[in-house]
Short mmCIF file of C-alpha atoms in Angstrom, two decimals:
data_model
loop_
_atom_site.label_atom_id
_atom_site.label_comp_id
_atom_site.label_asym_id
_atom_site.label_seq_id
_atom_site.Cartn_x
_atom_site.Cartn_y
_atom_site.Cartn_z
CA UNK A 1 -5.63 -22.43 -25.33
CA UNK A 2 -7.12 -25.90 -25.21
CA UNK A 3 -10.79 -26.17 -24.48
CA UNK A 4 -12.99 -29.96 -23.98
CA UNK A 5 -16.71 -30.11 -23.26
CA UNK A 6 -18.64 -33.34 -21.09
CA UNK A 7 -20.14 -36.25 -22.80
CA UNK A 8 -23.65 -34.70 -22.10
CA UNK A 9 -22.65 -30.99 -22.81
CA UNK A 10 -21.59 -32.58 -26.41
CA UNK A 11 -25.32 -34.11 -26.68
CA UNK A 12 -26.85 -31.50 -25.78
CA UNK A 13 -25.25 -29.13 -28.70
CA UNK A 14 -27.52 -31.43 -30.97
CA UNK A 15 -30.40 -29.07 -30.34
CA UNK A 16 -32.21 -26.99 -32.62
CA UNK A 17 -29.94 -24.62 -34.69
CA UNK A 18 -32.77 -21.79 -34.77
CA UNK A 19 -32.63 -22.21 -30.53
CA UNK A 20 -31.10 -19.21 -28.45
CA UNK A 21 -28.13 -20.45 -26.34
CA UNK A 22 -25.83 -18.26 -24.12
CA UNK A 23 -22.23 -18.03 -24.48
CA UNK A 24 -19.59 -16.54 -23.06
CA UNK A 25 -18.11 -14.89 -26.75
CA UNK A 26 -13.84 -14.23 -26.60
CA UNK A 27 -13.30 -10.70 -26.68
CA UNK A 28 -10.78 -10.18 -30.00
CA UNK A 29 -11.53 -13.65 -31.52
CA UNK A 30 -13.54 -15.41 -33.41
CA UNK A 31 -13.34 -18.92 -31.67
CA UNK A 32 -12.60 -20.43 -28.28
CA UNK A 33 -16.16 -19.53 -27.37
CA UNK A 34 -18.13 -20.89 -24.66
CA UNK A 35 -20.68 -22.81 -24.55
CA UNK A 36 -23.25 -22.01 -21.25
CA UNK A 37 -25.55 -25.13 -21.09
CA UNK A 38 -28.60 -24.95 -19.04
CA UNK A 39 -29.39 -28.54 -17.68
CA UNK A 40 -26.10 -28.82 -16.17
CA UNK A 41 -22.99 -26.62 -13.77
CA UNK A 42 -20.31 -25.75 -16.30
CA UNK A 43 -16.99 -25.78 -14.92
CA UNK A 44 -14.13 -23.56 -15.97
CA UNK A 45 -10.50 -24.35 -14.81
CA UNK A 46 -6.58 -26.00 -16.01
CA UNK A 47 -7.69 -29.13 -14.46
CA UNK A 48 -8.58 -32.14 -16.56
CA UNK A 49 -12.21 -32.92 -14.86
CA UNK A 50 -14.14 -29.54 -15.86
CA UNK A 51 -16.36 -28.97 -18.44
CA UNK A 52 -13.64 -26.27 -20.44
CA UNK A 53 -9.66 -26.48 -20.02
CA UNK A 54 -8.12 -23.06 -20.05
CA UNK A 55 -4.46 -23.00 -20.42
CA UNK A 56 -2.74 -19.89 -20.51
CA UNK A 57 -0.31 -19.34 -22.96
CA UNK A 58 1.74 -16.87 -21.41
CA UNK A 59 1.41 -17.64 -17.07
CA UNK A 60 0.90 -21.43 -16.99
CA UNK A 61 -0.96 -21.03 -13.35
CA UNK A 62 -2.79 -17.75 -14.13
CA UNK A 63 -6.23 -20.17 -14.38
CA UNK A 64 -6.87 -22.31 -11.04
CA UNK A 65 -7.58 -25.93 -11.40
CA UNK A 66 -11.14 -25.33 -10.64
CA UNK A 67 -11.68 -21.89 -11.49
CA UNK A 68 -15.18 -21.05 -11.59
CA UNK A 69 -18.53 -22.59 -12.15
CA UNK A 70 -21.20 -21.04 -14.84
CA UNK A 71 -25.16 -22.59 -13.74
CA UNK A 72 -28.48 -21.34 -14.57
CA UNK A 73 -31.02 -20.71 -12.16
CA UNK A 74 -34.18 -22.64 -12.40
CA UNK A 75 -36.94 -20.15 -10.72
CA UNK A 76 -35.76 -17.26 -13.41
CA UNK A 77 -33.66 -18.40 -15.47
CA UNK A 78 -30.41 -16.31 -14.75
CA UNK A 79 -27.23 -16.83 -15.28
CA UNK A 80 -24.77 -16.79 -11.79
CA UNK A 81 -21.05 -17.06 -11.55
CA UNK A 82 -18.99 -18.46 -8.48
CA UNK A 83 -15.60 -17.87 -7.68
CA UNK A 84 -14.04 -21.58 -6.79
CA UNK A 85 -11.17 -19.72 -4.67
CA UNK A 86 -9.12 -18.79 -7.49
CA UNK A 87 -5.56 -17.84 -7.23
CA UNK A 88 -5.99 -14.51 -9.97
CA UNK A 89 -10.23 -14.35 -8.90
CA UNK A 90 -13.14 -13.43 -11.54
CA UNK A 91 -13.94 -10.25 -12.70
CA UNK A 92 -17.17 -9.14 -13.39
CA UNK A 93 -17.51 -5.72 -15.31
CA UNK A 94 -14.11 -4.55 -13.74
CA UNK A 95 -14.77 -5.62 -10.54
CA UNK A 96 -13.51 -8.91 -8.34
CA UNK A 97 -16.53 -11.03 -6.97
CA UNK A 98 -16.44 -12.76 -3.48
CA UNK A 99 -15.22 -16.49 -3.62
CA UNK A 100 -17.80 -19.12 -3.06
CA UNK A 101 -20.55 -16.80 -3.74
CA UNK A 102 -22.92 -16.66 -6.53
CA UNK A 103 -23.14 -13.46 -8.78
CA UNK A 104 -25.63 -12.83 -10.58
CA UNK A 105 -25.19 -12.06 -14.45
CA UNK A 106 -26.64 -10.46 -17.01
CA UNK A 107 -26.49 -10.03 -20.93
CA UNK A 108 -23.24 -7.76 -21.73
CA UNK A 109 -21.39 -8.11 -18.78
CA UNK A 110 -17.63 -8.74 -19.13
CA UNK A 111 -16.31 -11.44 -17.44
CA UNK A 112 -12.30 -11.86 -17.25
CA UNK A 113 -10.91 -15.10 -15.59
CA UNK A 114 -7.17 -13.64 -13.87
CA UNK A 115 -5.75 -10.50 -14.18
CA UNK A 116 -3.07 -8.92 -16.99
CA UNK A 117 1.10 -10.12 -17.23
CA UNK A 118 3.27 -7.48 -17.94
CA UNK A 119 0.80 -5.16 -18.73
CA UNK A 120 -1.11 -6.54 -21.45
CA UNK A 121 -4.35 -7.03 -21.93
CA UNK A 122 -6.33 -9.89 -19.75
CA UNK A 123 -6.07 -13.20 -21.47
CA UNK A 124 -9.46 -14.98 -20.97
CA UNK A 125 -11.60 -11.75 -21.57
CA UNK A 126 -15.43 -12.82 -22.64
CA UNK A 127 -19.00 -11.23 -22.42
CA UNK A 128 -22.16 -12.99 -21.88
CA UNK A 129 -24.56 -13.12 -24.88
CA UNK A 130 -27.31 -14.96 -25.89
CA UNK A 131 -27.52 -15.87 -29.92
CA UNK A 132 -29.34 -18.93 -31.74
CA UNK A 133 -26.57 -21.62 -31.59
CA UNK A 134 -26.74 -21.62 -36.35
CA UNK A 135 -25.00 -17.82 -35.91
CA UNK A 136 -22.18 -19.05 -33.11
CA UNK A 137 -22.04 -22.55 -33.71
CA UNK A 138 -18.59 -22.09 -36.08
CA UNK A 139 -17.01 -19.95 -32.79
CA UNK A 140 -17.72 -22.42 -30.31
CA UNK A 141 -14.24 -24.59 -28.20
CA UNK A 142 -13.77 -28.38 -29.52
CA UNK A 143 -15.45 -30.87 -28.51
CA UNK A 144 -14.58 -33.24 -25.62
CA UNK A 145 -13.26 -35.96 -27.80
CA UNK A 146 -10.99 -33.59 -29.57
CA UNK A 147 -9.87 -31.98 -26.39
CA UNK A 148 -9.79 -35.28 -24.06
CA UNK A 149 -7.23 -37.08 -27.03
CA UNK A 150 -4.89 -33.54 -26.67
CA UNK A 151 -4.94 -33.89 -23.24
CA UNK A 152 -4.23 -37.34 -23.12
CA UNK A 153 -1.53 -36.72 -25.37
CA UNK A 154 0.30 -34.15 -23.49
CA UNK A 155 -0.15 -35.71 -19.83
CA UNK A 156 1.43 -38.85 -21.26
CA UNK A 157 4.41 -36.77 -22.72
CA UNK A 158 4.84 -35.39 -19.00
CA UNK A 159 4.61 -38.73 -17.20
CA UNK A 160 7.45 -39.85 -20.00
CA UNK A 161 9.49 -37.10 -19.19
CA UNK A 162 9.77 -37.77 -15.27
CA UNK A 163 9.68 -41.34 -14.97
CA UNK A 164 13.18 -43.26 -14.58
CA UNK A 165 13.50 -46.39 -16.75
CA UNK A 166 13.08 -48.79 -13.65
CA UNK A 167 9.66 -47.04 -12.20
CA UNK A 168 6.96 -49.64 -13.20
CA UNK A 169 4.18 -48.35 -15.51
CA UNK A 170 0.37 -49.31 -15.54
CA UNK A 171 0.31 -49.70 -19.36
CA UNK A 172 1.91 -53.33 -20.40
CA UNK A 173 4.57 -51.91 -23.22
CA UNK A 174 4.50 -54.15 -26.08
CA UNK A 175 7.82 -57.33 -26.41
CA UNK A 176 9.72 -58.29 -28.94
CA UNK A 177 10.12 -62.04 -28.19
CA UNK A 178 13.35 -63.89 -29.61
CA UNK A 179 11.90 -67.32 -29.06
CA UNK A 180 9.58 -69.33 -26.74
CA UNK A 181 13.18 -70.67 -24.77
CA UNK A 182 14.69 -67.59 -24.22
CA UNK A 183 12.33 -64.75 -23.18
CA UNK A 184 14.77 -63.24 -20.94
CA UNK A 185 16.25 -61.40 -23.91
CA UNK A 186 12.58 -59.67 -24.60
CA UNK A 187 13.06 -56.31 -24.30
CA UNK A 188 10.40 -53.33 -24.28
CA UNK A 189 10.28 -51.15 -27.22
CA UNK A 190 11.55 -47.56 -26.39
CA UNK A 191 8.92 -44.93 -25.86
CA UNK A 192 9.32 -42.67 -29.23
CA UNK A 193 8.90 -38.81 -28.50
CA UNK A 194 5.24 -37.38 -28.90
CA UNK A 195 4.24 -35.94 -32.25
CA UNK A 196 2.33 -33.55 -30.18
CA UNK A 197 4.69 -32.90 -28.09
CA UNK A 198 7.61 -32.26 -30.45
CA UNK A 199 4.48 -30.43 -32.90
CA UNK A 200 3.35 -27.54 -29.87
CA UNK A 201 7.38 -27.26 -29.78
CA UNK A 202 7.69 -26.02 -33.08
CA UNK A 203 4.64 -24.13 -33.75
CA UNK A 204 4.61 -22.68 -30.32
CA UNK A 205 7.01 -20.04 -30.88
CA UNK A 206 5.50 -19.09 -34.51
CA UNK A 207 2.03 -19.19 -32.82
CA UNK A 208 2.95 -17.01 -30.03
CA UNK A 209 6.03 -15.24 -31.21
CA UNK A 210 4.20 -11.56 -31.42
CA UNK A 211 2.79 -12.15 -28.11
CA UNK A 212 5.44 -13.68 -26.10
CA UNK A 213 7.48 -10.75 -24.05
CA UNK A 214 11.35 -11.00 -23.14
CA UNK A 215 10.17 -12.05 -19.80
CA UNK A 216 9.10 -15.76 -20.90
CA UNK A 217 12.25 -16.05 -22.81
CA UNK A 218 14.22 -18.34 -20.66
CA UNK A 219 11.45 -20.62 -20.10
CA UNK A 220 10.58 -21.30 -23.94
CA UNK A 221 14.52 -22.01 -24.19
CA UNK A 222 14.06 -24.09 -21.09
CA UNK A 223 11.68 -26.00 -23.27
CA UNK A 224 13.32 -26.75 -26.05
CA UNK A 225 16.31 -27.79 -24.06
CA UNK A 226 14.05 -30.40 -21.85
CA UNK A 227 13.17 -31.93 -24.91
CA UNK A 228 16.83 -32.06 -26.69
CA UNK A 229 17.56 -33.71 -23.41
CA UNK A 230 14.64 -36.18 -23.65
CA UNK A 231 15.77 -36.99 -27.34
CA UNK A 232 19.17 -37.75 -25.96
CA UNK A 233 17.94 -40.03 -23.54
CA UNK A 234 15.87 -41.96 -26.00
CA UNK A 235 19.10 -42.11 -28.66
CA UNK A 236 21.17 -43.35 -25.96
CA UNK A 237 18.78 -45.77 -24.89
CA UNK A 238 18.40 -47.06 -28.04
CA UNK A 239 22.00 -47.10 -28.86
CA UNK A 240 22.20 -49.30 -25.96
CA UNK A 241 19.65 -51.55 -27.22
CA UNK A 242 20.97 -51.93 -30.78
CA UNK A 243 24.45 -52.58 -29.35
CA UNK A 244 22.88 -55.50 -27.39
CA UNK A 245 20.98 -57.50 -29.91
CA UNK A 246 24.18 -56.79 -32.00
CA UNK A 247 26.09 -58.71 -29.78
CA UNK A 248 23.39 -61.66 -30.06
CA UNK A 249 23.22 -61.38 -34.16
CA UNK A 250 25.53 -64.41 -34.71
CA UNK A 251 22.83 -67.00 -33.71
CA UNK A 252 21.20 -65.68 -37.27
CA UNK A 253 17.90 -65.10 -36.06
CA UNK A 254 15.74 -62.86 -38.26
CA UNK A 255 13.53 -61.68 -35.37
CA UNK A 256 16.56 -59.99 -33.90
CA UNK A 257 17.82 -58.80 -37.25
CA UNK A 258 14.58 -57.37 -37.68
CA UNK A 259 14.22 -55.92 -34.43
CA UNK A 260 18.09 -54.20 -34.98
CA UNK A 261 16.55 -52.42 -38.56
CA UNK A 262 13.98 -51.35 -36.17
CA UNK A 263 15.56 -50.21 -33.47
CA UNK A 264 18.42 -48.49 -36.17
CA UNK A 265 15.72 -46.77 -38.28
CA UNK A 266 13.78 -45.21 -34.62
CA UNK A 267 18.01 -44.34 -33.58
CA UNK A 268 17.77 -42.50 -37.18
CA UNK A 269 14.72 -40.76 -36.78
CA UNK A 270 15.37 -39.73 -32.83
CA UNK A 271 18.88 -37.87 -34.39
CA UNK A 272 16.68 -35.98 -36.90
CA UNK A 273 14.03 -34.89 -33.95
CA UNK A 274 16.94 -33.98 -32.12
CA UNK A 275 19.04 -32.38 -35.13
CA UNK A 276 16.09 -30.31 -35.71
CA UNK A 277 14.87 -29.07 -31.82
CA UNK A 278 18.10 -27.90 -31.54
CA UNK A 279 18.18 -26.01 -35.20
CA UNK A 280 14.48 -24.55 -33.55
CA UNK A 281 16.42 -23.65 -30.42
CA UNK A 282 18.84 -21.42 -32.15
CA UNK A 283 16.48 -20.04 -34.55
CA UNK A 284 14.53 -18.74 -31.36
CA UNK A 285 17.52 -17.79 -29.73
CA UNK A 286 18.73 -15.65 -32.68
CA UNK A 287 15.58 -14.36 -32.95
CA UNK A 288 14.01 -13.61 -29.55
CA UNK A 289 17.74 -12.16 -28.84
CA UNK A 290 18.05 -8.67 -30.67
CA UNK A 291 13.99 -8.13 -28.72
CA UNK A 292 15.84 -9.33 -25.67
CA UNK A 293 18.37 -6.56 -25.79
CA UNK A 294 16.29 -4.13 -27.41
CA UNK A 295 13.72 -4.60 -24.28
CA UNK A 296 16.38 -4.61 -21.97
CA UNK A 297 17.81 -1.25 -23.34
CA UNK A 298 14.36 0.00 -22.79
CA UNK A 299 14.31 -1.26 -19.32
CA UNK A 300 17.61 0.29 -18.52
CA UNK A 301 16.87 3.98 -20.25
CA UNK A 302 13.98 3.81 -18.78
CA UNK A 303 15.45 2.96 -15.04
CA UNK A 304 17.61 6.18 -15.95
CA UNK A 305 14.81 8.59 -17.15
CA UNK A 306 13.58 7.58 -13.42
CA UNK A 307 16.63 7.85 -11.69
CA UNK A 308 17.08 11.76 -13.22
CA UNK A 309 13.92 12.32 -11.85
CA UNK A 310 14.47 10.99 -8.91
CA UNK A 311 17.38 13.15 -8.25
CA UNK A 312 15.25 16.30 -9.71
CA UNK A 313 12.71 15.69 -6.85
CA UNK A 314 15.91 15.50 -4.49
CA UNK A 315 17.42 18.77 -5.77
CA UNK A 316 14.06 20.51 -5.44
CA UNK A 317 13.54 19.08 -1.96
CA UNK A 318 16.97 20.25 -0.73
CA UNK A 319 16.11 24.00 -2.34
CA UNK A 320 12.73 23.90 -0.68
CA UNK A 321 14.70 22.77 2.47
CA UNK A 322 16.82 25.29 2.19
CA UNK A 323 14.23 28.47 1.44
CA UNK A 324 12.18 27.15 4.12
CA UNK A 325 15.31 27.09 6.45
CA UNK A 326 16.27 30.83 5.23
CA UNK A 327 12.81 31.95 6.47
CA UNK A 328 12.61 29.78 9.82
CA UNK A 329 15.71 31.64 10.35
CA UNK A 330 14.93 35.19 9.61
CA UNK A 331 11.80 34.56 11.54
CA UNK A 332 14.09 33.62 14.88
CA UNK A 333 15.99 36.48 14.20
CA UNK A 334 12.69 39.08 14.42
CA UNK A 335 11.84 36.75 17.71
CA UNK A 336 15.16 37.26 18.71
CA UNK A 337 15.06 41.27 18.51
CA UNK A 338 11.09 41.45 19.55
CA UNK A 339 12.63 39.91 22.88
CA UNK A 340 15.19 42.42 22.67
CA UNK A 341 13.25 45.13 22.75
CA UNK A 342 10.65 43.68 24.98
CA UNK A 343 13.87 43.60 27.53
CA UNK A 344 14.81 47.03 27.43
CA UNK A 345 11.17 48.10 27.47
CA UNK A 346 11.09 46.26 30.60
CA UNK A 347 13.97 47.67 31.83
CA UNK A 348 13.11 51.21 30.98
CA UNK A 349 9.93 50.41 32.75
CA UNK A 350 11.66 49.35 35.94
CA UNK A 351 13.90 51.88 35.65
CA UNK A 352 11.57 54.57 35.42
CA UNK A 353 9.30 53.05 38.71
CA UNK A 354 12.61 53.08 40.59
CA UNK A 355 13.05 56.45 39.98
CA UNK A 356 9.43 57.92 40.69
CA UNK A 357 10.01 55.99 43.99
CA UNK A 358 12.80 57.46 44.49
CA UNK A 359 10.91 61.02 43.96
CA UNK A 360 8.39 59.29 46.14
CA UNK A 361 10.45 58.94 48.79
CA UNK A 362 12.28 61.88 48.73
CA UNK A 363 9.98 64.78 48.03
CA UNK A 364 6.27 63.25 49.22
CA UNK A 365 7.71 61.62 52.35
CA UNK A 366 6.01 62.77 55.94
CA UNK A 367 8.86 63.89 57.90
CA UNK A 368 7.23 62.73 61.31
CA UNK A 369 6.39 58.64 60.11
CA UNK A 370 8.81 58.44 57.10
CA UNK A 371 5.79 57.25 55.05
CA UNK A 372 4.32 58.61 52.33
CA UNK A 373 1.57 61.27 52.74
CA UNK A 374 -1.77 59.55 54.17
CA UNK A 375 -4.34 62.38 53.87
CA UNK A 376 -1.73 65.02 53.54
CA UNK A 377 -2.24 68.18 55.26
CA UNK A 378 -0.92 71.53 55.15
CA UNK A 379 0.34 74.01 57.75
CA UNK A 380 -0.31 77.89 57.41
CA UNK A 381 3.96 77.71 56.99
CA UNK A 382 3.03 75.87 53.70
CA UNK A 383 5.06 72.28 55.34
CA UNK A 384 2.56 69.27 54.53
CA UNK A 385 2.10 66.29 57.11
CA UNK A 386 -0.08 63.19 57.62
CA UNK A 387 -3.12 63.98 59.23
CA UNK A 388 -2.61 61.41 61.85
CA UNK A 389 0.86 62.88 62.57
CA UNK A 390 0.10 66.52 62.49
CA UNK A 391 -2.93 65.82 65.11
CA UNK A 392 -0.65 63.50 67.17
CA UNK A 393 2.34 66.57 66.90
CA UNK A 394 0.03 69.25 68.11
CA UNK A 395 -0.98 67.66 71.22
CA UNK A 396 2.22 68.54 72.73
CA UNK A 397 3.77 71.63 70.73
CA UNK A 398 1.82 74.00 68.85
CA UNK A 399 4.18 74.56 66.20
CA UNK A 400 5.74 73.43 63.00
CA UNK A 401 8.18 70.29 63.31
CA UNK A 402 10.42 71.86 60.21
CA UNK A 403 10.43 75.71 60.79
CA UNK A 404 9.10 76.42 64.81
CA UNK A 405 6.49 78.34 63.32
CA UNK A 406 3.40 78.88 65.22
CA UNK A 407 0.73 76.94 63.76
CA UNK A 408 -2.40 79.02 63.10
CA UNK A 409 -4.56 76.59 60.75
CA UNK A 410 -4.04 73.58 58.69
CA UNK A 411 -5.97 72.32 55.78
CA UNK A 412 -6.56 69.04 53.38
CA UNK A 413 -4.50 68.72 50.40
CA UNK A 414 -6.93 66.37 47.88
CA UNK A 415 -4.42 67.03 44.81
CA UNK A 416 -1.70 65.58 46.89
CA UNK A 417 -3.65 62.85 47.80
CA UNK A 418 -4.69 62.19 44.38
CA UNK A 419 -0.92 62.09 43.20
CA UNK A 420 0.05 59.52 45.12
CA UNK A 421 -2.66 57.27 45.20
CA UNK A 422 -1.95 57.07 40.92
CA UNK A 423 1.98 56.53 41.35
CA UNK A 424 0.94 54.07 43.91
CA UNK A 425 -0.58 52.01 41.52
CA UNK A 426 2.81 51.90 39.04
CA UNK A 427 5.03 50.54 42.24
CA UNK A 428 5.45 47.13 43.72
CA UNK A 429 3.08 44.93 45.54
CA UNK A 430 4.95 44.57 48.46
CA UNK A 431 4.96 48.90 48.75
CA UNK A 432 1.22 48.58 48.24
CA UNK A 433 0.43 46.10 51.14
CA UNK A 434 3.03 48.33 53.37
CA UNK A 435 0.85 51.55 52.56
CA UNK A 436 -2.43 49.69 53.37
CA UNK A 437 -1.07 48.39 56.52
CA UNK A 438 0.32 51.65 57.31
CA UNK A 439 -3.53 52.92 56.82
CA UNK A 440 -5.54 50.63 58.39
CA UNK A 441 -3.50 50.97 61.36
CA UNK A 442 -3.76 54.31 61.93
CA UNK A 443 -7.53 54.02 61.18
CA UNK A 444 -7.76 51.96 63.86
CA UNK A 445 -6.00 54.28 66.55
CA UNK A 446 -8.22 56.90 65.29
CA UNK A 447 -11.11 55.27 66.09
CA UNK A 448 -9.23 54.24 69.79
CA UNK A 449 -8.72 57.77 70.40
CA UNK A 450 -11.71 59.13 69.14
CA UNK A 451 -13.29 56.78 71.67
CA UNK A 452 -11.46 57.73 74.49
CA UNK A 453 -12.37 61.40 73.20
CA UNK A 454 -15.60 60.53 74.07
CA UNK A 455 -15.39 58.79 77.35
CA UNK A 456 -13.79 62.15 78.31
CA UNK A 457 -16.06 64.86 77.24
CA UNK A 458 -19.16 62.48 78.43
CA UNK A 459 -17.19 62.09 82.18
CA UNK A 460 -16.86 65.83 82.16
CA UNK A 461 -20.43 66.44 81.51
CA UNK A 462 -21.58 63.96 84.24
CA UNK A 463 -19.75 65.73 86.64
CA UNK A 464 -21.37 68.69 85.73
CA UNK A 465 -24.53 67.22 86.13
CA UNK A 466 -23.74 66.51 89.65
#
């Protein structure tokens, strides 16, 4: 992690020692601490124009180029936090904050800029304090000079690693004139690999080795081989160079003998850079491969130990299933014979209405109408009749319509009655309405005749009268 501080953030660190200054303290270290300066915003990001550089070591783009800005308010003196729309956001106390929106801070709270890789611990993990600056000044990030020359250093190594050997550069490389006649044969001296560059190579996977997983594996090999590549391009450009002032070394001028010993002594040292990046690639490769394979045997038990549980939960699903089926189907099967018997209930039910109406019908049947008894009445002969039949009989014989017997008296039969008005109520609709209609017809010729009755009797006593 590589940390630089403004011009006037740098001044202001000049203050009294005994002063209490906030900082944002590293959780787990002892340096790379922040610096919170009051008269000014303090910018956090990967960019180069912020007030700290955070580069992660492990996800190059887990910090944003502008990832968040620290400033202190002036009415009370508070500490806020914005979010500059982060890619990985800013957590405050466990908690993502809203981009573009201050939050408010106070002394303790944790503040984590991105989330964790692989699931490790969050990188940039810090909590606001407030200290005199004598107790933290030892654990506070380089200064801007230190961490402006580092930067310089390793955007100039990128720029030298894209750029093509015709693409024309804004810094005026340095010639190696032959003579004042012939300054078509000046040549620029060939860019020699970065000490830094080559340096962070080689101490990056000592520095980091513990905390590097097997997932950044290919890209620190990729590394090392971009810069075996870049040392081959430099060697062969060289080469090239030394085998064309070679060519000119007959005219015996010492500025192009000199120029060969110089050119032969950078070929030299290029072949040891490159002699040794490779020696570091194979180290790390021999190294980072038994952890490669021992992760990956991990990975793969632990793909099976999930796989066998996978098909456990299957297994028990399909015995659940098939319980669950066994019951659904025992369960039709008691439907099945409650219908059953619901059927033949029925039936017996039918059955036994058909047969009282058969009884009906046959023993409690008026022989004069062929209906059932409607206010049955008995004969001194012990025969029973409909009232309305036996009334309408007697008018023209005096005697029983089954035997011929002379018929003295006749009488109501109410348990008769009775009988059939409760097995009515067991037969069909349709023999209901009959019955009614049966009844209220005959009601209404009783009341016919009874009228006529009366017309009678009353023209009888009128002529009486007269």
């Amino acid at each position: 992690m590589e940390s630089t501080t403004t011009e006037s953030c740098s001044a202001e660190e000049e203050d009294s020692s005994d002063s209490e200054v906030a900082c944002l303290m590293r959780v787990g270290k002892k340096s790379e601490w922040l610096r919170l300066f009051g008269n000014t915003e303090v910018t956090v990001g990967r960019g180069v124009n912020v007030t700290y550089q955070l580069l992660s070591a492990s996800c190059p783009l887990m910090i944003s180029r502008l990832h968040c800005t620290f400033k202190k308010r002036k009415d009370d003196g508070q500490w806020t936090v914005t979010d500059k729309k982060s890619l990985n956001g800013v957590w405050v106390n466990g908690n993502r904050i809203p981009a573009d929106e201050a939050h408010l801070l106070r002394l303790g709270d944790s503040i984590q800029l991105g989330v964790p890789v692989m699931g490790s611990k969050v990188e940039f993990d810090y909590v606001l304090v407030q200290q005199p600056l004598k107790d933290i000044k030892l654990h506070l990030a380089k200064t801007h000079k230190e961490g402006a020359t580092a930067a310089a250093i390793t955007e100039s190594s990128k720029r030298k690693m894209t750029m093509e050997e015709d693409e024309p550069s804004t810094s005026k490389p340095k010639l190696y004139r032959r003579s004042s006649s012939d300054k078509s044969l000046a040549k620029a001296c060939p860019p020699p690999l970065k000490k830094c560059q080559l340096q962070q190579s080689r101490s990056q996977p000592e520095e980091t080795g513990s905390r590097y997983s097997s997932f950044f594996f290919p890209k620190t090999v990729c590394r090392y081989s971009q810069n075996i590549l870049l040392l081959r391009e430099q060697v062969d450009d060289t080469q090239r160079r030394v085998a064309s002032l070679e060519g000119e070394d007959q005219q015996g001028d010492p500025l192009v003998r000199e120029r060969v010993q110089e050119l032969q002594s950078q070929l030299g040292t290029l072949r040891g850079k490159m002699h040794q990046m490779e020696t570091l690639k194979k180290s790390f490769s021999e190294r980072r491969w038994p952890e490669k394979t021992q992760q990956e045997e991990q990975m793969r038990q632990q793909l099976n130990d999930a796989l066998q549980e996978q098909k456990k939960v299957i297994v028990e699903h399909a015995l659940s299933r098939q319980a669950f089926e066994k019951i659904l189907s025992a369960k039709n099967k008691e439907l099945e014979a409650t219908k059953e018997e619901k059927e033949r209930a029925r039936a017996q039910k039918d059955e036994v209405v058909t047969q009282m109406t058969e009884v009906l019908e046959n023993e409690l049947q008026c022989i004069i109408c062929s209906e059932l008894f409607i206010e049955a009445v008995t004969l001194n002969c012990a025969h029973s009749f409909c009232s309305y039949c036996i009334t309408q009989w007697r008018k023209k014989k005096e005697e029983c319509p089954i035997c011929r017997q002379a018929i003295t008296s006749q009488s109501r039969c109410l348990a008769l009655d009775n009988f059939i008005e409760r097995m009515m109520e067991n037969l069909s609709l349709d023999v209901k309405e009959k019955r009614q209609s049966v009844i209220n017809e005959r009601k209404g010729e009783r009341c016919v005749w009874e009228f006529v009755r009366f017309v009678q009797i009353f023209a009888q006593e009128v002529c009486l009268c007269c």
